[in-house]
Amino acid sequence: MDNSDLFVCIDHVGYAVSDLDEAIKLHCDTFGWRVLHRETNEEQGVEEAMLGTGEQGAQNAQIQLLAPLNDSSTIAKWLERNGGRGGVQQVAYRVEDIDAVSATLRERGVTLLYDAPKIGTGGSRIQFAHPKSTGGILLEIVEPPAAAAH
Ligand code: V0V
């Protein structure tokens, strides 16, 4: 990739929701998305579902529904700050090599939250940039698991 092309594409947009089943119903029954994958990530404190649309599979941009697993979850805090209403909690950019991209972002002064990537959806590797160093957006970078990378 060219040096200016750090990211492959938008991997997903993450919505904070208070009730996962209700949110799935809304986004699938009303907006026509399909549930591609569902899992619980204890470390991140979330119950989540990844949604695709039409003929799209996991190779295309997805919607990630994020419900809090408990009161100390970052999603619970986000919902509380937002008056209990759901909304866009994060945008995730897909990368080919998360270690290389993390190093470049650090060199450029971006504050990354973790010393090393953690495990995300479906065994992906994930890292976050703090909103204070991205212009106010919680930015995730995600390296898909080898089998899902195209
Ligand atoms: C907080 N702030 C945000 C924000 N959360 N701004 C934009 N988007 C968000 N989502 C602002 C907040 O309004 C404050 O602004 C400031 O950041 C610091 O607030 P804080 O009270 O310290 O906020 P905390 O304690 O909620 O921490 C914020 C961070 C936390 C970003 C550090 O949410 C975090 O660790 N996020 C990364 C992990 C995560 O989000 N996990 C759930 C998704 P002012 O008031 O100071 O101006 S898991 C996932 O995505 C997976 C598994 C996957 O994709 O595979």
PDB file of C-alpha atoms and ligand atoms in Angstrom:
ATOM      1  CA  MET A   1       0.000   0.000   0.000  1.00  0.00           C
ATOM      2  CA  ASP A   2       1.045   3.588  -0.546  1.00  0.00           C
ATOM      3  CA  ASN A   3       2.214   5.260   2.660  1.00  0.00           C
ATOM      4  CA  SER A   4      -0.826   7.528   2.604  1.00  0.00           C
ATOM      5  CA  ASP A   5      -3.139   4.486   2.440  1.00  0.00           C
ATOM      6  CA  LEU A   6      -3.023   3.314   6.025  1.00  0.00           C
ATOM      7  CA  PHE A   7      -6.522   1.892   5.912  1.00  0.00           C
ATOM      8  CA  VAL A   8      -8.170  -0.653   3.594  1.00  0.00           C
ATOM      9  CA  CYS A   9     -11.731   0.607   4.062  1.00  0.00           C
ATOM     10  CA  ILE A  10     -14.352   1.275   6.699  1.00  0.00           C
ATOM     11  CA  ASP A  11     -14.783  -2.097   8.424  1.00  0.00           C
ATOM     12  CA  HIS A  12     -17.784  -1.218  10.548  1.00  0.00           C
ATOM     13  CA  VAL A  13     -19.686   1.494  12.336  1.00  0.00           C
ATOM     14  CA  GLY A  14     -20.488   0.635  15.959  1.00  0.00           C
ATOM     15  CA  TYR A  15     -23.818   1.615  17.495  1.00  0.00           C
ATOM     16  CA  ALA A  16     -24.292   1.580  21.250  1.00  0.00           C
ATOM     17  CA  VAL A  17     -27.644   0.005  22.107  1.00  0.00           C
ATOM     18  CA  SER A  18     -29.278  -0.792  25.419  1.00  0.00           C
ATOM     19  CA  ASP A  19     -31.055  -3.971  24.259  1.00  0.00           C
ATOM     20  CA  LEU A  20     -29.380  -6.135  21.613  1.00  0.00           C
ATOM     21  CA  ASP A  21     -32.452  -8.134  20.569  1.00  0.00           C
ATOM     22  CA  GLU A  22     -34.573  -5.018  20.179  1.00  0.00           C
ATOM     23  CA  ALA A  23     -31.847  -3.351  18.124  1.00  0.00           C
ATOM     24  CA  ILE A  24     -31.444  -6.425  15.891  1.00  0.00           C
ATOM     25  CA  LYS A  25     -35.193  -6.387  15.286  1.00  0.00           C
ATOM     26  CA  LEU A  26     -35.122  -2.712  14.285  1.00  0.00           C
ATOM     27  CA  HIS A  27     -32.102  -2.913  11.992  1.00  0.00           C
ATOM     28  CA  CYS A  28     -33.139  -6.225  10.378  1.00  0.00           C
ATOM     29  CA  ASP A  29     -36.935  -5.943  10.173  1.00  0.00           C
ATOM     30  CA  THR A  30     -37.056  -2.241   9.328  1.00  0.00           C
ATOM     31  CA  PHE A  31     -33.746  -1.527   7.592  1.00  0.00           C
ATOM     32  CA  GLY A  32     -33.153  -4.929   6.003  1.00  0.00           C
ATOM     33  CA  TRP A  33     -29.758  -5.795   7.480  1.00  0.00           C
ATOM     34  CA  ARG A  34     -28.907  -9.434   8.246  1.00  0.00           C
ATOM     35  CA  VAL A  35     -27.157 -10.819  11.318  1.00  0.00           C
ATOM     36  CA  LEU A  36     -23.809 -12.240  10.137  1.00  0.00           C
ATOM     37  CA  HIS A  37     -22.345 -13.007  13.524  1.00  0.00           C
ATOM     38  CA  ARG A  38     -23.126 -12.657  17.197  1.00  0.00           C
ATOM     39  CA  GLU A  39     -20.839 -13.016  20.204  1.00  0.00           C
ATOM     40  CA  THR A  40     -20.050 -11.958  23.744  1.00  0.00           C
ATOM     41  CA  ASN A  41     -16.698 -10.283  24.415  1.00  0.00           C
ATOM     42  CA  GLU A  42     -16.145 -10.322  28.185  1.00  0.00           C
ATOM     43  CA  GLU A  43     -12.926  -8.333  28.034  1.00  0.00           C
ATOM     44  CA  GLN A  44     -14.620  -5.497  26.145  1.00  0.00           C
ATOM     45  CA  GLY A  45     -17.777  -5.777  28.274  1.00  0.00           C
ATOM     46  CA  VAL A  46     -20.093  -6.178  25.287  1.00  0.00           C
ATOM     47  CA  GLU A  47     -22.677  -8.412  23.745  1.00  0.00           C
ATOM     48  CA  GLU A  48     -22.532  -7.697  20.034  1.00  0.00           C
ATOM     49  CA  ALA A  49     -23.941  -8.499  16.627  1.00  0.00           C
ATOM     50  CA  MET A  50     -22.400  -7.783  13.237  1.00  0.00           C
ATOM     51  CA  LEU A  51     -24.887  -6.960  10.466  1.00  0.00           C
ATOM     52  CA  GLY A  52     -24.461  -7.156   6.697  1.00  0.00           C
ATOM     53  CA  THR A  53     -26.800  -6.116   3.947  1.00  0.00           C
ATOM     54  CA  GLY A  54     -28.042  -7.656   0.696  1.00  0.00           C
ATOM     55  CA  GLU A  55     -25.505 -10.031  -0.789  1.00  0.00           C
ATOM     56  CA  GLN A  56     -22.746  -8.570   1.362  1.00  0.00           C
ATOM     57  CA  GLY A  57     -20.674 -10.767   3.567  1.00  0.00           C
ATOM     58  CA  ALA A  58     -18.019  -9.937   6.117  1.00  0.00           C
ATOM     59  CA  GLN A  59     -15.726  -8.515   3.397  1.00  0.00           C
ATOM     60  CA  ASN A  60     -17.913  -5.396   3.139  1.00  0.00           C
ATOM     61  CA  ALA A  61     -18.610  -2.644   5.633  1.00  0.00           C
ATOM     62  CA  GLN A  62     -20.829  -3.782   8.463  1.00  0.00           C
ATOM     63  CA  ILE A  63     -22.910  -2.396  11.287  1.00  0.00           C
ATOM     64  CA  GLN A  64     -21.884  -3.488  14.781  1.00  0.00           C
ATOM     65  CA  LEU A  65     -24.530  -3.413  17.490  1.00  0.00           C
ATOM     66  CA  LEU A  66     -22.946  -3.121  20.948  1.00  0.00           C
ATOM     67  CA  ALA A  67     -24.929  -3.734  24.136  1.00  0.00           C
ATOM     68  CA  PRO A  68     -23.377  -3.475  27.623  1.00  0.00           C
ATOM     69  CA  LEU A  69     -22.657  -6.733  29.471  1.00  0.00           C
ATOM     70  CA  ASN A  70     -22.655  -4.980  32.847  1.00  0.00           C
ATOM     71  CA  ASP A  71     -22.737  -1.547  34.498  1.00  0.00           C
ATOM     72  CA  SER A  72     -18.975  -1.011  34.232  1.00  0.00           C
ATOM     73  CA  SER A  73     -18.968  -1.615  30.462  1.00  0.00           C
ATOM     74  CA  THR A  74     -17.722   1.275  28.294  1.00  0.00           C
ATOM     75  CA  ILE A  75     -21.034   0.940  26.456  1.00  0.00           C
ATOM     76  CA  ALA A  76     -23.005   1.372  29.695  1.00  0.00           C
ATOM     77  CA  LYS A  77     -20.999   4.549  30.410  1.00  0.00           C
ATOM     78  CA  TRP A  78     -21.551   5.798  26.873  1.00  0.00           C
ATOM     79  CA  LEU A  79     -25.324   5.210  27.078  1.00  0.00           C
ATOM     80  CA  GLU A  80     -25.499   6.933  30.464  1.00  0.00           C
ATOM     81  CA  ARG A  81     -23.647   9.966  29.103  1.00  0.00           C
ATOM     82  CA  ASN A  82     -26.061  10.010  26.171  1.00  0.00           C
ATOM     83  CA  GLY A  83     -29.170  10.100  28.345  1.00  0.00           C
ATOM     84  CA  GLY A  84     -29.888   6.389  27.812  1.00  0.00           C
ATOM     85  CA  ARG A  85     -30.297   6.805  24.069  1.00  0.00           C
ATOM     86  CA  GLY A  86     -28.337   4.714  21.563  1.00  0.00           C
ATOM     87  CA  GLY A  87     -26.110   6.186  18.864  1.00  0.00           C
ATOM     88  CA  VAL A  88     -22.810   5.941  17.016  1.00  0.00           C
ATOM     89  CA  GLN A  89     -20.149   4.961  19.544  1.00  0.00           C
ATOM     90  CA  GLN A  90     -17.244   4.245  17.169  1.00  0.00           C
ATOM     91  CA  VAL A  91     -16.028   3.988  13.586  1.00  0.00           C
ATOM     92  CA  ALA A  92     -13.670   1.132  12.708  1.00  0.00           C
ATOM     93  CA  TYR A  93     -11.096   1.222   9.905  1.00  0.00           C
ATOM     94  CA  ARG A  94      -9.828  -2.066   8.492  1.00  0.00           C
ATOM     95  CA  VAL A  95      -6.048  -2.525   8.234  1.00  0.00           C
ATOM     96  CA  GLU A  96      -3.833  -5.245   6.789  1.00  0.00           C
ATOM     97  CA  ASP A  97      -1.115  -5.014   9.442  1.00  0.00           C
ATOM     98  CA  ILE A  98      -2.288  -3.607  12.753  1.00  0.00           C
ATOM     99  CA  ASP A  99       1.199  -3.579  14.279  1.00  0.00           C
ATOM    100  CA  ALA A 100       2.624  -1.499  11.433  1.00  0.00           C
ATOM    101  CA  VAL A 101      -0.344   0.895  11.349  1.00  0.00           C
ATOM    102  CA  SER A 102      -0.277   1.286  15.157  1.00  0.00           C
ATOM    103  CA  ALA A 103       3.428   2.182  15.006  1.00  0.00           C
ATOM    104  CA  THR A 104       2.789   4.767  12.283  1.00  0.00           C
ATOM    105  CA  LEU A 105      -0.111   6.325  14.166  1.00  0.00           C
ATOM    106  CA  ARG A 106       1.961   6.521  17.369  1.00  0.00           C
ATOM    107  CA  GLU A 107       4.805   8.187  15.447  1.00  0.00           C
ATOM    108  CA  ARG A 108       2.262  10.738  14.234  1.00  0.00           C
ATOM    109  CA  GLY A 109       1.182  11.531  17.789  1.00  0.00           C
ATOM    110  CA  VAL A 110      -2.073   9.569  17.979  1.00  0.00           C
ATOM    111  CA  THR A 111      -2.931   8.231  21.446  1.00  0.00           C
ATOM    112  CA  LEU A 112      -3.675   4.519  21.226  1.00  0.00           C
ATOM    113  CA  LEU A 113      -5.470   2.938  24.174  1.00  0.00           C
ATOM    114  CA  TYR A 114      -3.667  -0.395  24.438  1.00  0.00           C
ATOM    115  CA  ASP A 115       0.031  -1.297  24.518  1.00  0.00           C
ATOM    116  CA  ALA A 116      -0.741  -4.150  22.122  1.00  0.00           C
ATOM    117  CA  PRO A 117      -3.844  -5.095  20.109  1.00  0.00           C
ATOM    118  CA  LYS A 118      -6.638  -7.005  21.825  1.00  0.00           C
ATOM    119  CA  ILE A 119      -9.020  -9.631  20.485  1.00  0.00           C
ATOM    120  CA  GLY A 120     -12.174  -8.374  18.766  1.00  0.00           C
ATOM    121  CA  THR A 121     -15.060  -9.791  16.771  1.00  0.00           C
ATOM    122  CA  GLY A 122     -14.481 -13.243  15.326  1.00  0.00           C
ATOM    123  CA  GLY A 123     -10.843 -13.343  16.467  1.00  0.00           C
ATOM    124  CA  SER A 124      -9.854 -10.073  14.800  1.00  0.00           C
ATOM    125  CA  ARG A 125      -7.100  -7.914  16.342  1.00  0.00           C
ATOM    126  CA  ILE A 126      -8.273  -4.498  17.489  1.00  0.00           C
ATOM    127  CA  GLN A 127      -6.839  -1.240  18.811  1.00  0.00           C
ATOM    128  CA  PHE A 128      -8.503   2.102  19.592  1.00  0.00           C
ATOM    129  CA  ALA A 129      -7.417   5.720  19.172  1.00  0.00           C
ATOM    130  CA  HIS A 130      -8.657   8.020  21.934  1.00  0.00           C
ATOM    131  CA  PRO A 131     -11.278  10.533  20.749  1.00  0.00           C
ATOM    132  CA  LYS A 132      -9.120  13.390  22.015  1.00  0.00           C
ATOM    133  CA  SER A 133      -6.500  12.618  19.342  1.00  0.00           C
ATOM    134  CA  THR A 134      -8.917  11.989  16.455  1.00  0.00           C
ATOM    135  CA  GLY A 135     -11.086  15.096  16.449  1.00  0.00           C
ATOM    136  CA  GLY A 136     -13.728  13.630  18.755  1.00  0.00           C
ATOM    137  CA  ILE A 137     -14.378  10.201  17.227  1.00  0.00           C
ATOM    138  CA  LEU A 138     -13.593   6.918  18.960  1.00  0.00           C
ATOM    139  CA  LEU A 139     -11.614   5.273  16.182  1.00  0.00           C
ATOM    140  CA  GLU A 140     -11.029   1.531  16.116  1.00  0.00           C
ATOM    141  CA  ILE A 141      -8.509  -0.123  13.840  1.00  0.00           C
ATOM    142  CA  VAL A 142      -9.162  -3.749  13.050  1.00  0.00           C
ATOM    143  CA  GLU A 143      -7.101  -6.461  11.406  1.00  0.00           C
ATOM    144  CA  PRO A 144      -9.511  -9.226  10.348  1.00  0.00           C
ATOM    145  CA  PRO A 145      -8.631 -12.827  11.181  1.00  0.00           C
ATOM    146  CA  ALA A 146      -6.498 -14.390   8.423  1.00  0.00           C
ATOM    147  CA  ALA A 147      -9.379 -16.519   7.088  1.00  0.00           C
ATOM    148  CA  ALA A 148     -11.650 -13.491   6.656  1.00  0.00           C
ATOM    149  CA  ALA A 149      -9.036 -11.252   5.015  1.00  0.00           C
ATOM    150  CA  HIS A 150      -9.388 -11.192   1.250  1.00  0.00           C
TER     151      HIS A 150
HETATM  152  C1  V0V B   1     -15.886   8.891  25.523  1.00  0.00           C
HETATM  153  N1  V0V B   1     -15.719  10.003  24.821  1.00  0.00           N
HETATM  154  C2  V0V B   1     -16.058   9.774  23.550  1.00  0.00           C
HETATM  155  C3  V0V B   1     -16.455   8.412  23.492  1.00  0.00           C
HETATM  156  N2  V0V B   1     -16.335   7.890  24.748  1.00  0.00           N
HETATM  157  N3  V0V B   1     -16.052  10.548  22.442  1.00  0.00           N
HETATM  158  C4  V0V B   1     -16.432   9.989  21.278  1.00  0.00           C
HETATM  159  N4  V0V B   1     -16.841   8.698  21.167  1.00  0.00           N
HETATM  160  C5  V0V B   1     -16.871   7.889  22.242  1.00  0.00           C
HETATM  161  N5  V0V B   1     -17.263   6.631  22.120  1.00  0.00           N
HETATM  162  C6  V0V B   1     -15.243  11.289  25.322  1.00  0.00           C
HETATM  163  C7  V0V B   1     -16.016  11.778  26.515  1.00  0.00           C
HETATM  164  O1  V0V B   1     -17.155  12.473  26.105  1.00  0.00           O
HETATM  165  C8  V0V B   1     -15.000  12.655  27.191  1.00  0.00           C
HETATM  166  O2  V0V B   1     -14.950  13.904  26.567  1.00  0.00           O
HETATM  167  C9  V0V B   1     -13.695  11.931  26.934  1.00  0.00           C
HETATM  168  O3  V0V B   1     -13.918  11.108  25.790  1.00  0.00           O
HETATM  169  C10 V0V B   1     -13.229  11.047  28.077  1.00  0.00           C
HETATM  170  O4  V0V B   1     -14.354  10.479  28.648  1.00  0.00           O
HETATM  171  P1  V0V B   1     -14.286   9.365  29.773  1.00  0.00           P
HETATM  172  O5  V0V B   1     -15.344   9.601  30.757  1.00  0.00           O
HETATM  173  O6  V0V B   1     -12.886   9.169  30.250  1.00  0.00           O
HETATM  174  O7  V0V B   1     -14.757   8.143  28.938  1.00  0.00           O
HETATM  175  P2  V0V B   1     -14.674   6.655  29.219  1.00  0.00           P
HETATM  176  O8  V0V B   1     -14.207   6.350  30.612  1.00  0.00           O
HETATM  177  O9  V0V B   1     -15.945   6.056  28.759  1.00  0.00           O
HETATM  178  O10 V0V B   1     -13.503   6.175  28.259  1.00  0.00           O
HETATM  179  C11 V0V B   1     -13.510   6.518  26.932  1.00  0.00           C
HETATM  180  C12 V0V B   1     -12.686   5.482  26.199  1.00  0.00           C
HETATM  181  C13 V0V B   1     -13.424   4.131  26.378  1.00  0.00           C
HETATM  182  C14 V0V B   1     -12.581   5.886  24.754  1.00  0.00           C
HETATM  183  C15 V0V B   1     -11.292   5.423  26.809  1.00  0.00           C
HETATM  184  O11 V0V B   1     -14.712   4.192  25.803  1.00  0.00           O
HETATM  185  C16 V0V B   1     -12.701   2.972  25.781  1.00  0.00           C
HETATM  186  O12 V0V B   1     -11.788   2.392  26.385  1.00  0.00           O
HETATM  187  N6  V0V B   1     -13.076   2.558  24.532  1.00  0.00           N
HETATM  188  C17 V0V B   1     -12.404   1.469  23.825  1.00  0.00           C
HETATM  189  C18 V0V B   1     -13.057   0.149  24.060  1.00  0.00           C
HETATM  190  C19 V0V B   1     -14.480   0.077  23.601  1.00  0.00           C
HETATM  191  O13 V0V B   1     -15.091   1.077  23.219  1.00  0.00           O
HETATM  192  N7  V0V B   1     -15.057  -1.133  23.699  1.00  0.00           N
HETATM  193  C20 V0V B   1     -16.429  -1.412  23.280  1.00  0.00           C
HETATM  194  C21 V0V B   1     -16.482  -1.837  21.893  1.00  0.00           C
HETATM  195  P3  V0V B   1     -14.807  15.252  27.414  1.00  0.00           P
HETATM  196  O14 V0V B   1     -16.046  15.308  28.248  1.00  0.00           O
HETATM  197  O15 V0V B   1     -13.553  15.066  28.219  1.00  0.00           O
HETATM  198  O16 V0V B   1     -14.708  16.316  26.355  1.00  0.00           O
HETATM  199  S1  V0V B   1     -15.826  -3.466  21.673  1.00  0.00           S
HETATM  200  C22 V0V B   1     -15.529  -3.691  20.002  1.00  0.00           C
HETATM  201  O17 V0V B   1     -15.631  -2.638  19.256  1.00  0.00           O
HETATM  202  C23 V0V B   1     -15.196  -4.936  19.513  1.00  0.00           C
HETATM  203  C24 V0V B   1     -15.164  -6.127  20.374  1.00  0.00           C
HETATM  204  C25 V0V B   1     -14.838  -5.113  18.054  1.00  0.00           C
HETATM  205  O18 V0V B   1     -15.033  -4.189  17.272  1.00  0.00           O
HETATM  206  O19 V0V B   1     -14.338  -6.191  17.684  1.00  0.00           O
END
